[in-house]
Coordinates of C-alpha atoms in Angstrom, one line a residue:
M30 CA 0.0 0.0 0.0
D31 CA 1.4 3.4 -0.9
T32 CA 1.5 5.7 2.2
Q33 CA 1.7 8.8 0.0
D34 CA -1.7 7.8 -1.6
R35 CA -3.2 6.7 1.7
L36 CA -2.1 9.8 3.6
Q37 CA -2.0 12.2 0.7
N38 CA -2.6 15.8 2.0
Q39 CA -3.1 14.5 5.5
N40 CA -1.6 16.4 8.5
V41 CA -0.4 13.9 11.1
L42 CA 0.3 14.6 14.8
V43 CA 2.5 12.0 16.5
L44 CA 2.0 12.0 20.2
G45 CA 4.7 10.5 22.4
L46 CA 8.3 9.7 21.4
A47 CA 8.8 6.2 22.7
K48 CA 10.0 3.6 20.2
S49 CA 6.8 3.4 18.2
G50 CA 6.3 7.2 18.0
Y51 CA 9.9 7.8 16.8
A52 CA 9.4 5.1 14.1
A53 CA 6.1 6.5 12.9
A54 CA 7.4 10.1 12.8
S55 CA 10.6 9.1 10.9
I56 CA 8.8 7.0 8.3
L57 CA 6.1 9.6 7.7
H58 CA 8.6 12.4 7.3
E59 CA 10.7 10.3 4.9
K60 CA 7.7 9.7 2.8
G61 CA 6.8 13.3 2.5
V62 CA 3.8 13.3 4.8
H63 CA 3.4 16.5 6.9
V64 CA 4.1 15.4 10.4
V65 CA 4.3 17.2 13.7
V66 CA 5.6 15.6 16.9
N67 CA 4.4 16.4 20.4
D68 CA 6.2 14.9 23.5
Q69 CA 6.0 15.8 27.2
K70 CA 9.7 15.4 27.8
P71 CA 11.7 18.7 27.5
F72 CA 13.6 19.1 24.3
E73 CA 17.0 19.5 25.9
E74 CA 16.6 16.1 27.6
N75 CA 14.9 14.4 24.6
E76 CA 17.4 12.7 22.3
P77 CA 14.8 11.3 19.9
A78 CA 13.2 14.7 19.5
Q79 CA 16.6 16.2 18.8
I80 CA 17.3 13.7 16.1
L81 CA 14.0 14.2 14.4
A82 CA 14.4 18.0 14.6
G83 CA 17.7 17.6 12.9
K84 CA 15.9 15.9 10.0
G85 CA 13.5 18.8 9.7
V86 CA 10.5 17.5 11.6
E87 CA 8.6 20.0 13.6
I88 CA 8.8 19.2 17.4
I89 CA 6.8 20.6 20.3
C90 CA 8.2 19.4 23.6
G91 CA 7.4 20.0 27.3
S92 CA 3.7 20.5 27.1
H93 CA 0.6 19.5 25.2
P94 CA -0.8 22.6 23.4
T95 CA -4.2 21.8 21.9
E96 CA -3.9 24.8 19.6
L97 CA -1.7 22.5 17.4
F98 CA -4.9 21.0 16.0
D99 CA -6.0 24.3 14.4
L100 CA -2.4 25.6 13.7
H101 CA -1.6 22.5 11.6
S102 CA -5.2 21.4 10.6
I103 CA -4.5 17.9 12.1
D104 CA -6.3 15.0 10.3
I105 CA -4.9 12.0 12.2
L106 CA -3.3 11.6 15.6
I107 CA -0.9 8.7 16.1
K108 CA -0.2 8.1 19.8
N109 CA 2.1 5.9 21.8
P110 CA 0.0 2.9 23.0
G111 CA 0.8 3.7 26.7
I112 CA -0.6 7.2 26.5
R113 CA -4.1 7.1 28.1
Y114 CA -7.2 8.4 26.4
E115 CA -7.6 10.9 29.2
N116 CA -4.6 12.8 27.8
V117 CA -5.6 16.3 26.8
M118 CA -4.4 15.9 23.2
V119 CA -6.2 12.6 22.8
E120 CA -9.4 14.0 24.3
E121 CA -9.2 17.0 21.9
A122 CA -8.7 14.7 18.9
L123 CA -11.7 12.6 19.8
K124 CA -13.8 15.7 20.5
R125 CA -13.0 16.8 16.9
N126 CA -13.7 13.3 15.5
I127 CA -10.1 13.0 14.5
P128 CA -9.0 9.3 14.2
V129 CA -6.6 8.3 17.0
W130 CA -4.3 5.6 15.7
T131 CA -1.5 3.6 17.2
E132 CA 1.4 2.9 14.8
V133 CA 0.1 -0.6 14.2
E134 CA -2.6 1.0 12.1
L135 CA 0.1 2.9 10.3
A136 CA 2.0 -0.3 9.7
Y137 CA -1.0 -1.8 8.0
H138 CA -1.1 1.2 5.6
L139 CA 2.6 0.8 4.7
T140 CA 2.7 -2.7 3.1
D141 CA 0.9 -5.4 1.2
A142 CA 2.7 -8.1 3.2
P143 CA 0.4 -10.4 5.1
F144 CA 0.1 -9.9 8.9
I145 CA -0.2 -12.6 11.5
G146 CA -1.7 -10.8 14.5
I147 CA -1.4 -12.4 18.0
T148 CA -3.0 -11.0 21.1
G149 CA -4.2 -12.3 24.5
S150 CA -4.0 -11.6 28.1
N151 CA -1.2 -14.1 28.6
G152 CA 1.2 -16.1 26.3
K153 CA 1.4 -13.6 23.5
T154 CA 5.2 -13.4 23.4
T155 CA 5.8 -17.1 23.6
T156 CA 3.3 -17.8 20.9
T157 CA 4.6 -15.1 18.7
T158 CA 8.2 -16.4 19.1
L159 CA 7.1 -20.0 18.4
V160 CA 5.3 -19.0 15.2
Y161 CA 8.2 -17.0 14.0
E162 CA 10.7 -19.8 14.7
M163 CA 8.5 -22.4 13.0
L164 CA 8.1 -20.3 9.9
K165 CA 11.9 -19.8 9.8
A166 CA 12.5 -23.5 10.4
D167 CA 10.4 -24.2 7.2
S168 CA 12.4 -21.5 5.2
K169 CA 9.3 -19.3 5.0
K170 CA 10.0 -15.5 4.7
A171 CA 9.0 -13.9 8.0
L172 CA 9.6 -10.8 10.2
V173 CA 8.7 -10.3 13.8
A174 CA 7.2 -7.0 15.1
G175 CA 5.0 -5.2 17.6
N176 CA 4.9 -5.5 21.3
I177 CA 7.7 -8.1 21.2
G178 CA 10.4 -5.7 19.9
T179 CA 10.7 -3.7 16.8
A180 CA 7.9 -1.2 16.1
A181 CA 5.4 -2.6 13.6
S182 CA 5.6 0.4 11.3
E183 CA 9.4 0.0 11.1
V184 CA 9.1 -3.6 10.1
A185 CA 6.2 -3.0 7.7
N186 CA 8.1 -0.2 6.0
L187 CA 10.8 -2.7 5.0
A188 CA 8.7 -5.8 4.4
K189 CA 8.3 -7.4 1.0
G190 CA 4.9 -8.6 -0.2
D191 CA 5.8 -12.3 0.2
E192 CA 7.0 -11.9 3.9
W193 CA 4.8 -12.8 6.8
I194 CA 4.8 -10.0 9.5
V195 CA 4.4 -11.9 12.8
T196 CA 3.0 -9.2 15.2
E197 CA 2.5 -9.4 18.9
L198 CA -0.3 -7.0 19.8
S199 CA -1.4 -5.5 23.1
S200 CA -4.9 -4.2 23.9
F201 CA -3.4 -0.7 24.0
Q202 CA -2.1 -1.1 20.4
L203 CA -5.3 -2.7 19.1
M204 CA -7.5 -0.1 20.6
G205 CA -6.0 2.4 18.1
T206 CA -6.7 0.4 14.9
Y207 CA -9.4 1.1 12.4
R208 CA -8.6 -0.9 9.2
F209 CA -5.9 -3.2 10.5
R210 CA -6.7 -6.7 9.1
P211 CA -4.5 -9.7 9.9
K212 CA -4.5 -12.5 7.4
I213 CA -4.3 -14.8 10.4
G214 CA -5.6 -13.5 13.7
L215 CA -5.3 -15.1 17.1
L216 CA -6.8 -14.1 20.5
L217 CA -5.3 -16.6 22.9
N218 CA -7.3 -15.9 26.1
V219 CA -9.0 -13.1 28.0
F220 CA -8.4 -12.4 31.6
D221 CA -9.0 -9.2 33.6
A222 CA -6.0 -7.0 32.9
H223 CA -5.2 -3.4 32.3
L224 CA -8.6 -2.4 33.6
D225 CA -7.1 0.8 35.0
Y226 CA -6.4 1.8 31.4
H227 CA -9.6 0.5 29.8
H228 CA -11.9 1.3 32.8
S229 CA -14.1 -1.8 32.2
R230 CA -13.9 -5.4 31.2
E231 CA -16.2 -4.6 28.3
N232 CA -13.8 -2.0 26.9
Y233 CA -10.8 -4.4 27.3
E234 CA -12.7 -7.1 25.4
L235 CA -13.6 -4.6 22.6
A236 CA -9.9 -3.7 22.2
K237 CA -8.9 -7.4 22.0
Q238 CA -11.7 -8.1 19.6
Q239 CA -10.1 -5.8 17.0
I240 CA -7.8 -8.7 16.1
Y241 CA -10.9 -10.3 14.4
R242 CA -13.2 -7.4 13.5
N243 CA -11.9 -6.5 10.1
Q244 CA -11.2 -10.0 8.8
A245 CA -12.7 -11.2 5.6
E246 CA -13.8 -14.6 4.3
T247 CA -10.3 -15.2 2.8
D248 CA -8.6 -14.7 6.2
V249 CA -8.3 -17.1 9.2
A250 CA -9.3 -16.6 12.8
V251 CA -7.6 -18.9 15.3
V252 CA -9.9 -19.5 18.2
N253 CA -9.4 -21.0 21.7
L254 CA -12.4 -23.2 22.3
D255 CA -11.5 -23.5 26.0
D256 CA -12.1 -19.7 26.6
E257 CA -15.8 -18.8 26.3
T258 CA -15.0 -15.1 26.0
V259 CA -12.7 -15.8 23.0
V260 CA -15.4 -17.9 21.3
R261 CA -17.9 -15.1 21.8
L262 CA -15.6 -12.3 20.6
A263 CA -14.6 -14.4 17.5
E264 CA -18.2 -14.4 16.3
C265 CA -17.6 -10.9 14.7
S266 CA -15.0 -12.4 12.3
K267 CA -16.1 -13.3 8.8
A268 CA -12.9 -15.4 8.5
E269 CA -12.5 -19.2 8.4
K270 CA -12.3 -20.4 12.0
V271 CA -9.4 -22.7 12.9
C272 CA -9.8 -23.9 16.5
F273 CA -7.6 -25.4 19.2
S274 CA -8.3 -27.0 22.6
V275 CA -6.2 -28.2 25.5
R276 CA -9.3 -29.9 27.1
Q277 CA -11.1 -31.5 24.1
V278 CA -10.2 -33.8 21.3
L279 CA -11.0 -32.2 18.0
E280 CA -11.3 -33.7 14.5
R281 CA -10.5 -30.3 13.0
G282 CA -7.8 -28.0 14.4
A283 CA -5.2 -28.6 17.1
C284 CA -5.4 -30.7 20.3
V285 CA -3.7 -33.6 22.2
K286 CA -5.0 -37.1 21.7
D287 CA -3.4 -40.2 23.4
G288 CA -0.2 -38.3 24.2
M289 CA 0.2 -37.0 20.7
I290 CA -0.1 -33.4 19.4
M291 CA -2.6 -33.5 16.6
F292 CA -3.7 -31.2 13.8
N293 CA -6.8 -32.0 11.7
D294 CA -6.8 -35.5 13.2
Q295 CA -3.2 -36.2 12.0
Q296 CA -0.3 -36.9 14.4
V297 CA 2.3 -34.2 14.5
M298 CA 4.6 -35.3 17.4
P299 CA 4.5 -36.9 20.9
L300 CA 3.7 -34.4 23.6
K301 CA 6.5 -35.9 25.7
D302 CA 9.1 -34.6 23.2
V303 CA 8.2 -31.0 23.8
V304 CA 10.9 -29.3 25.9
L305 CA 9.1 -26.0 26.7
P306 CA 8.2 -26.2 30.4
G307 CA 4.8 -25.7 32.0
E308 CA 1.4 -27.0 31.2
H309 CA 0.2 -23.5 30.4
N310 CA 2.5 -23.5 27.4
L311 CA 0.5 -26.2 25.8
E312 CA -2.2 -23.6 24.9
N313 CA 0.5 -21.5 23.3
I314 CA 1.9 -24.5 21.4
L315 CA -1.5 -25.5 20.0
A316 CA -2.3 -21.9 19.0
A317 CA 1.0 -21.6 17.2
L318 CA 0.4 -24.9 15.5
C319 CA -2.9 -23.6 14.1
I320 CA -1.2 -20.6 12.7
V321 CA 1.8 -22.2 11.1
K322 CA -0.2 -25.1 9.6
T323 CA -2.5 -22.5 8.0
A324 CA 0.6 -20.8 6.7
G325 CA 1.8 -24.1 5.2
V326 CA 4.6 -25.1 7.6
S327 CA 5.7 -28.7 7.6
D328 CA 5.4 -31.1 10.6
Q329 CA 9.1 -31.5 10.5
A330 CA 9.7 -27.8 11.1
V331 CA 7.2 -27.8 13.9
R332 CA 9.0 -30.8 15.5
Q333 CA 12.4 -29.1 15.1
V334 CA 11.2 -26.0 17.1
L335 CA 9.3 -27.8 19.8
T336 CA 12.1 -30.2 20.6
T337 CA 14.6 -27.3 21.0
F338 CA 12.7 -24.2 22.1
T339 CA 13.0 -23.8 25.9
G340 CA 11.2 -20.4 26.4
V341 CA 11.5 -16.6 26.1
K342 CA 13.5 -14.4 28.4
H343 CA 11.4 -13.2 31.4
R344 CA 8.6 -15.7 30.6
M345 CA 9.2 -18.8 32.8
Q346 CA 12.9 -18.5 31.8
Y347 CA 15.1 -21.1 33.3
V348 CA 18.1 -19.2 34.7
A349 CA 20.4 -21.6 36.6
T350 CA 20.7 -24.5 39.0
I351 CA 22.8 -23.6 42.1
K352 CA 23.4 -26.3 44.7
N353 CA 20.4 -28.2 43.4
R354 CA 18.1 -25.1 43.6
L355 CA 16.3 -24.3 40.3
F356 CA 15.9 -20.5 39.5
Y357 CA 13.2 -19.3 37.1
N358 CA 12.6 -15.7 35.9
D359 CA 8.9 -15.1 35.2
S360 CA 9.1 -11.3 35.5
K361 CA 6.6 -11.0 32.6
A362 CA 3.9 -12.4 35.0
T363 CA 2.4 -9.0 35.5
N364 CA -1.1 -10.3 36.5
I365 CA -2.6 -13.0 38.6
L366 CA -3.4 -15.4 35.7
A367 CA 0.3 -15.6 34.7
T368 CA 1.4 -16.4 38.2
K369 CA -1.3 -19.0 38.5
K370 CA 0.0 -20.7 35.4
A371 CA 3.6 -20.5 36.6
L372 CA 2.8 -22.0 40.0
S373 CA 0.9 -24.8 38.3
S374 CA 4.1 -25.8 36.4
F375 CA 5.8 -27.3 39.4
Q376 CA 5.2 -30.2 41.7
K377 CA 8.1 -29.6 44.1
P378 CA 8.7 -27.0 46.8
V379 CA 8.5 -23.5 45.5
I380 CA 9.8 -20.2 47.1
L381 CA 7.7 -17.5 45.4
L382 CA 9.1 -14.0 44.8
A383 CA 6.1 -11.7 44.4
G384 CA 5.0 -8.1 44.5
G385 CA 4.9 -4.8 42.6
L386 CA 2.5 -2.2 41.5
D387 CA -0.8 -2.1 43.5
R388 CA -3.7 -2.0 41.0
G389 CA -6.3 -2.8 43.7
N390 CA -6.2 -6.5 43.1
E391 CA -6.5 -9.1 45.9
F392 CA -4.6 -12.3 45.3
D393 CA -7.0 -14.9 46.7
E394 CA -7.2 -16.5 43.2
L395 CA -3.7 -17.8 43.7
K396 CA -4.6 -19.9 46.7
P397 CA -5.7 -23.1 44.8
H398 CA -2.3 -23.1 43.1
M399 CA -0.1 -22.6 46.2
S400 CA 0.0 -26.1 47.6
F401 CA 3.7 -26.4 46.8
V402 CA 4.7 -22.9 48.0
K403 CA 6.8 -23.2 51.1
A404 CA 8.0 -19.6 51.4
I405 CA 7.2 -16.1 50.0
I406 CA 9.6 -13.2 49.5
T407 CA 7.7 -10.0 49.1
F408 CA 8.6 -6.6 47.6
G409 CA 7.0 -3.5 46.2
E410 CA 3.6 -1.8 46.9
T411 CA 1.7 -5.1 47.2
A412 CA 4.1 -6.7 49.7
P413 CA 1.5 -6.4 52.6
K414 CA -1.1 -8.2 50.5
F415 CA 1.2 -11.1 49.8
E416 CA 2.2 -11.3 53.5
K417 CA -1.5 -11.5 54.4
L418 CA -2.0 -14.2 51.7
A419 CA 0.9 -16.2 53.2
E420 CA -0.6 -15.9 56.7
E421 CA -4.0 -17.2 55.4
M422 CA -2.3 -20.1 53.6
G423 CA -0.3 -21.0 56.8
I424 CA 3.0 -20.3 55.1
Q425 CA 5.5 -19.7 57.9
Q426 CA 8.5 -18.5 56.0
V427 CA 7.8 -14.9 54.8
K428 CA 10.4 -12.2 54.3
H429 CA 9.9 -8.6 53.1
V430 CA 12.8 -7.1 51.0
D431 CA 13.4 -3.9 49.1
N432 CA 13.9 -5.2 45.6
V433 CA 14.3 -8.4 43.5
E434 CA 18.0 -8.6 44.0
Q435 CA 17.5 -8.9 47.7
A436 CA 14.6 -11.3 47.0
A437 CA 16.9 -13.7 45.2
F438 CA 19.5 -13.7 48.0
A439 CA 16.8 -14.1 50.7
A440 CA 15.2 -17.0 48.8
F441 CA 18.5 -18.8 48.5
S442 CA 19.1 -18.4 52.2
L443 CA 15.7 -20.0 53.0
S444 CA 15.9 -22.8 50.4
D445 CA 16.8 -26.4 50.5
E446 CA 18.1 -28.8 47.8
G447 CA 15.4 -29.5 45.2
D448 CA 13.5 -26.3 45.7
V449 CA 12.3 -24.0 42.9
I450 CA 13.0 -20.3 43.4
L451 CA 10.5 -18.6 41.2
L452 CA 10.2 -14.8 40.4
S453 CA 6.6 -14.5 39.3
P454 CA 5.4 -11.2 40.7
A455 CA 1.7 -11.2 39.7
C456 CA 2.0 -7.4 39.4
A457 CA 3.3 -4.8 37.0
S458 CA 6.8 -3.5 37.7
W459 CA 6.2 0.3 37.5
D460 CA 6.2 1.0 41.2
Q461 CA 10.0 0.2 41.3
Y462 CA 11.2 -0.5 37.7
K463 CA 10.7 1.1 34.3
T464 CA 9.8 -2.3 32.7
F465 CA 9.3 -6.0 33.7
E466 CA 12.5 -6.6 31.7
E467 CA 14.5 -4.4 34.0
R468 CA 13.0 -6.2 37.0
G469 CA 13.8 -9.6 35.5
D470 CA 17.4 -8.6 34.5
M471 CA 18.1 -7.6 38.2
F472 CA 16.9 -11.0 39.3
V473 CA 19.0 -12.9 36.7
N474 CA 22.1 -10.8 37.6
A475 CA 21.5 -11.6 41.3
V476 CA 21.3 -15.3 40.5
H477 CA 24.6 -15.2 38.6
M478 CA 26.2 -13.4 41.6
L479 CA 25.0 -16.3 43.8
K480 CA 27.0 -18.7 41.6

């Protein structure tokens, strides 16, 4: 798709200069589209703004002046996904009926290459990585983009028409899409998450549903039959439905039957040969299988990946074994469901490291999954809630620390041979860390110091 045709004579305001905003502004400017950038961070402290200004892009930093809309006759606002809709510039755009995009929508306008769109409350990154690795293993042309790393618009701008763009998408990104239409779309699962951003479960579901909404009869919607919400949200898609289930045996789609991973009632490989740890990853594997088989990937390529792929950094990442204690970094577990799945992966004593940003959640839902938890190390805003949870569960060994480095050291001092030491916070990181990656890296570094 020709951006200059799609956005001809359009005036675009890019709001926020994180990775996606910088990519969008750069690409639009290079293509001759009139673009203005507005970022809260002062110009003298803002390296991306300085680079763009050096290219000739108009930059307004340090405040959000709504008069920009009239001054530049703004037609489209492209915002960083993390910027809330209560932002004064976003509110002004919506009041004027100006479309508010995320750069995922821009990415769709930049290329004719087919998109594989993957979203869900949990498991997106693992599934996206599995799909990308399976396509590569079968020598298919593929690029990976979105929430997993490189900005989608940056990848789309370079993509050729015969390359799959495998895109991990958050609800924040999808909420700002209008015409985005993945050739293959997947909603893995839906669990209460980011309700502070979306304000209601209904709004969160509507954002996730965007993965299916614009699909046509020639597209494919991959559907998790075990999640009633996913099944309901997929009804809007006109695409062919390809289903998977961990609980049911299916004649069509992906499932497990008599210890074998199946697709369309044909054996793909024994489940016991899969090296990716944790029962929760079976959902991710079956979802990925539906996608890649739709894309024409061979069983041999699927087997090659599933017998070698051990996980993604910060997602149930095995770190090390020290004096027969196993350390796992699950810093990406930023909600309760993710930690439930992590705890369910082990049938040996677990020392749980948990805590973080307090979004008002209680953690009672973890109780049925804590039968193997022998100790809890707490940190962050939610530490008192986890200490209360430990008391209610009769867990005697509880220690409060200041950060995850101290948590790793404390857990090791409490541990015995054969224990699992698991960082799975069940909370976002923003009370103490810029990202969950920063939190996980601190834990991993602490484990290596213990060596």
